[in-house]
């Protein structure tokens, strides 16, 4: 049965169908062939059930807010603000890229949106001071992975659908520590890289100009404060935070900065609708796929096989990390999270793993896989945005993949990196 699932999916993907088609067709064929007592219409019910949870309302709202700010001037204001303080340092523009990707990730929650919004202007700045194009693009796509960790993380929301005991609010808070860890690692590497390659220093900006760009970036910097502060304080839920972020984005870009016009909003909303529909179809298909696996008792068999040698919680996390990392190298992270989480979640809970820590490990692997060959989604996004070949995009990625693997090891070994927020509770 599992062989049939995999073969059908692989064949349909090789033919050229988008991921949503094999994700739906493969489990449907398995039900028809192996489970004739199950009415195929039940698969439709499962798909509808998959997109019914209220928490999913946050996804289109966060995407809409990110689209508004990508169209406006938010990313440029953040870049100018960060660059004014660190741009003159050794590797300053690269450090600016890492920090700004983290800040924009706290606004968008999307790796691909961050590649577009931050990558376009920063690539030119990096090239202007002597970086190779392959190095600049590699930094951009890997630094953008932080967006999947820092709240509002769409990856965390998707994980919460498959993990019944995981709170979205706690997952959002837990993603901050790993996100900051990756940002710091990339910043340190950027300093050493610039020193070794003798990258020229950019001009220092005076304190008067720094104050000006800080003042211009002050309102965009309010996004992470609203989202993180509001959720952490209990003022509003993640879904309510998403709604607030849309209102804030509209006020900022349409009223205060006037970088977009009212007539632009329907076009932006159309773009959001297209992205949201793709996400929701994947979520619906993932629910149907997961149900077929559960009906076939695959999670139970995996649980018995893994727990038979009495693994520790840490060993379970390493097993989970390997499976998710490999899966996200080939398939969209949303699909991998939805399919594999129900399989490994019971195993991890039986071994005593914290559900929030497990979620961080899983989403981190999704972020890592998003920029890892052969089929990391950010690779193809960067190829399209920058007009570069596949090989040009991946040429400079190995150092960043190594750093992310090191960060993954640290996150698994030291759960305090993820669960830091509990010291305040």
Coordinates of C-alpha atoms in Angstrom, one line a residue, residues 118-358:
X118 CA 14.6 41.7 1.1
X119 CA 16.5 39.8 -1.6
X120 CA 15.8 42.2 -4.5
X121 CA 17.3 45.3 -3.0
X122 CA 20.0 43.6 -0.9
X123 CA 21.4 41.6 -3.8
X124 CA 22.4 44.8 -5.5
X125 CA 24.0 46.2 -2.4
X126 CA 26.0 43.0 -1.8
X127 CA 27.2 43.0 -5.4
X128 CA 28.2 46.7 -5.2
X129 CA 30.8 46.0 -2.4
X130 CA 32.3 42.9 -4.1
X131 CA 30.3 39.9 -3.2
X132 CA 30.0 37.1 -5.8
X133 CA 26.5 36.7 -7.1
X134 CA 26.4 33.1 -5.9
X135 CA 27.4 34.1 -2.4
X136 CA 24.9 36.9 -2.2
X137 CA 22.0 34.7 -3.4
X138 CA 23.0 31.9 -1.1
X139 CA 22.9 34.2 1.9
X140 CA 19.6 35.7 0.9
X141 CA 17.7 32.4 0.5
X142 CA 19.2 30.8 3.7
X143 CA 18.7 33.9 5.8
X144 CA 15.1 34.0 4.6
X145 CA 14.6 30.6 6.2
X146 CA 14.4 32.4 9.5
X147 CA 11.0 33.7 8.4
X148 CA 9.6 30.2 8.9
X149 CA 10.7 30.2 12.6
X150 CA 10.1 33.7 13.8
X151 CA 6.4 34.5 14.5
X152 CA 4.1 34.8 12.7
X153 CA 5.3 31.4 11.3
X154 CA 2.9 29.7 8.8
X155 CA 4.9 26.5 9.4
X156 CA 4.1 26.6 13.1
X157 CA 0.4 27.0 12.3
X158 CA 0.4 24.0 10.0
X159 CA 2.2 21.9 12.6
X160 CA -0.4 22.9 15.2
X161 CA -3.1 21.3 12.9
X162 CA -1.4 17.9 13.2
X163 CA -0.3 18.2 16.8
X164 CA -3.3 18.3 19.1
X165 CA -1.4 19.3 22.2
X166 CA 0.6 22.1 20.7
X167 CA -0.5 25.7 21.3
X168 CA 0.1 28.1 18.3
X169 CA 0.9 30.9 20.8
X170 CA 3.6 28.9 22.5
X171 CA 4.9 27.7 19.1
X172 CA 5.2 31.3 18.0
X173 CA 7.2 32.2 21.1
X174 CA 9.4 29.1 20.8
X175 CA 10.4 30.0 17.3
X176 CA 12.1 33.2 18.4
X177 CA 15.1 31.6 20.1
X178 CA 16.2 29.4 17.1
X179 CA 15.5 32.3 14.7
X180 CA 17.8 34.6 16.7
X181 CA 20.4 31.8 16.9
X182 CA 20.5 31.4 13.1
X183 CA 20.7 35.2 12.6
X184 CA 23.7 35.4 14.9
X185 CA 25.5 32.5 13.3
X186 CA 25.0 34.0 9.8
X187 CA 26.2 37.4 11.1
X188 CA 29.4 36.0 12.6
X189 CA 30.0 34.0 9.4
X190 CA 29.5 37.1 7.3
X191 CA 32.1 39.0 9.4
X192 CA 34.7 36.2 8.9
X193 CA 33.8 35.8 5.2
X194 CA 34.3 39.5 4.5
X195 CA 37.6 39.5 6.3
X196 CA 39.0 36.5 4.5
X197 CA 37.7 37.7 1.1
X198 CA 38.7 41.3 1.9
X199 CA 35.3 42.7 1.1
X200 CA 35.5 46.6 1.1
X201 CA 33.9 48.5 3.9
X202 CA 30.8 50.6 3.2
X203 CA 30.7 54.2 4.2
X204 CA 29.8 55.0 7.8
X205 CA 26.5 56.8 8.3
X206 CA 26.4 59.7 10.8
X207 CA 24.2 59.7 13.9
X208 CA 21.9 62.3 12.4
X209 CA 21.1 60.1 9.4
X210 CA 20.8 57.1 11.7
X211 CA 18.2 58.9 13.7
X212 CA 16.3 59.8 10.5
X213 CA 16.2 56.2 9.2
X214 CA 15.3 54.9 12.7
X215 CA 12.4 57.3 12.9
X216 CA 11.2 56.1 9.4
X217 CA 11.5 52.5 10.5
X218 CA 9.9 52.9 13.9
X219 CA 6.4 52.1 12.7
X220 CA 7.4 49.0 10.7
X221 CA 9.3 47.8 13.7
X222 CA 5.9 47.9 15.5
X223 CA 4.8 44.7 13.7
X224 CA 6.8 42.2 15.7
X225 CA 6.0 44.2 18.9
X226 CA 2.3 43.9 18.2
X227 CA 2.4 40.2 17.2
X228 CA 4.8 38.9 19.8
X229 CA 3.8 41.3 22.6
X230 CA 0.1 40.9 22.0
X231 CA 0.2 37.1 21.9
X232 CA 2.7 36.7 24.8
X233 CA 0.6 39.1 27.0
X234 CA -2.6 37.2 26.2
X235 CA -4.1 40.4 24.7
X236 CA -5.2 38.5 21.6
X237 CA -4.9 35.1 19.9
X238 CA -2.7 34.4 16.9
X239 CA -5.7 34.7 14.6
X240 CA -6.6 38.1 16.1
X241 CA -3.0 39.1 15.8
X242 CA -3.2 38.3 12.1
X243 CA -6.3 40.5 11.7
X244 CA -4.6 43.4 13.6
X245 CA -1.5 43.0 11.4
X246 CA -3.6 43.5 8.3
X247 CA -5.2 46.7 9.7
X248 CA -1.8 48.0 10.8
X249 CA -0.3 47.3 7.4
X250 CA -3.1 49.1 5.6
X251 CA -2.8 52.1 7.9
X252 CA 1.0 52.2 7.5
X253 CA 1.2 51.8 3.7
X254 CA -2.0 53.4 2.5
X255 CA -2.6 56.2 5.0
X256 CA 0.7 57.1 6.6
X257 CA 3.4 56.4 4.0
X258 CA 0.9 56.5 1.0
X259 CA 3.1 53.9 -0.8
X260 CA 0.1 52.1 -2.1
X261 CA -3.3 53.4 -3.2
X262 CA -6.7 52.2 -2.3
X263 CA -7.1 51.0 -5.9
X264 CA -4.1 48.7 -5.5
X265 CA -5.7 46.8 -2.6
X266 CA -7.9 44.5 -4.8
X267 CA -4.9 43.5 -6.9
X268 CA -2.9 42.7 -3.7
X269 CA -5.9 40.8 -2.3
X270 CA -6.0 38.8 -5.6
X271 CA -2.4 37.8 -5.1
X272 CA -3.1 36.8 -1.5
X273 CA -6.0 34.8 -2.7
X274 CA -4.0 32.8 -5.2
X275 CA -1.3 32.0 -2.6
X276 CA -3.8 31.1 0.0
X277 CA -5.7 28.8 -2.3
X278 CA -2.6 26.9 -3.1
X279 CA -1.7 26.6 0.6
X280 CA -5.3 25.4 1.5
X281 CA -5.4 22.9 -1.3
X282 CA -2.1 21.4 0.0
X283 CA -3.5 21.4 3.5
X284 CA -6.7 19.7 2.4
X285 CA -4.8 17.1 0.4
X286 CA -2.4 16.6 3.3
X287 CA -5.3 15.8 5.6
X288 CA -6.7 13.2 3.2
X289 CA -3.2 11.7 2.8
X290 CA -2.7 11.6 6.6
X291 CA -6.1 10.0 7.1
X292 CA -5.3 7.1 4.7
X293 CA -2.0 6.5 6.6
X294 CA -3.8 6.5 9.9
X295 CA -6.5 4.2 8.6
X296 CA -3.8 1.8 7.4
X297 CA -2.2 1.9 10.9
X298 CA 1.1 3.2 9.5
X299 CA 1.7 5.5 12.6
X300 CA 1.0 2.6 14.9
X301 CA 3.5 0.4 13.0
X302 CA 6.2 3.1 13.0
X303 CA 5.6 3.6 16.7
X304 CA 6.1 0.0 17.5
X305 CA 9.2 -0.3 15.3
X306 CA 10.9 2.8 16.8
X307 CA 9.9 2.2 20.4
X308 CA 11.0 -1.4 20.3
X309 CA 14.6 -0.4 21.0
X310 CA 13.6 2.0 23.8
X311 CA 15.0 5.2 22.4
X312 CA 15.5 8.4 24.5
X313 CA 13.7 11.6 23.7
X314 CA 16.9 13.0 22.1
X315 CA 17.3 10.0 19.9
X316 CA 13.7 10.4 18.8
X317 CA 14.3 14.0 17.9
X318 CA 17.3 13.1 15.8
X319 CA 15.2 10.5 13.9
X320 CA 12.4 13.0 13.4
X321 CA 14.9 15.7 12.2
X322 CA 16.5 13.3 9.6
X323 CA 13.1 12.3 8.2
X324 CA 11.8 15.8 7.9
X325 CA 15.0 17.2 6.5
X326 CA 15.1 14.6 3.8
X327 CA 11.4 15.0 3.1
X328 CA 11.6 18.8 2.8
X329 CA 14.5 18.5 0.3
X330 CA 12.0 16.9 -2.2
X331 CA 8.5 18.0 -1.2
X332 CA 6.8 21.3 -0.1
X333 CA 7.3 21.8 3.6
X334 CA 3.6 22.2 4.3
X335 CA 3.0 18.7 2.8
X336 CA 5.8 17.1 4.7
X337 CA 4.6 18.6 8.0
X338 CA 1.0 17.5 7.5
X339 CA 2.0 13.9 6.4
X340 CA 4.9 13.1 8.7
X341 CA 3.8 14.8 11.9
X342 CA 0.9 12.4 12.6
X343 CA 3.3 9.5 12.1
X344 CA 6.0 10.7 14.5
X345 CA 4.0 12.7 17.0
X346 CA 2.7 9.7 19.0
X347 CA 6.2 8.2 19.0
X348 CA 7.7 11.4 20.3
X349 CA 5.0 11.9 23.0
X350 CA 5.5 8.3 24.2
X351 CA 9.2 9.1 24.6
X352 CA 8.5 12.2 26.6
X353 CA 9.3 14.9 24.1
X354 CA 7.7 18.3 24.7
X355 CA 5.2 18.9 21.9
X356 CA 6.3 22.5 21.5
X357 CA 10.0 21.5 21.3
X358 CA 9.1 18.9 18.7

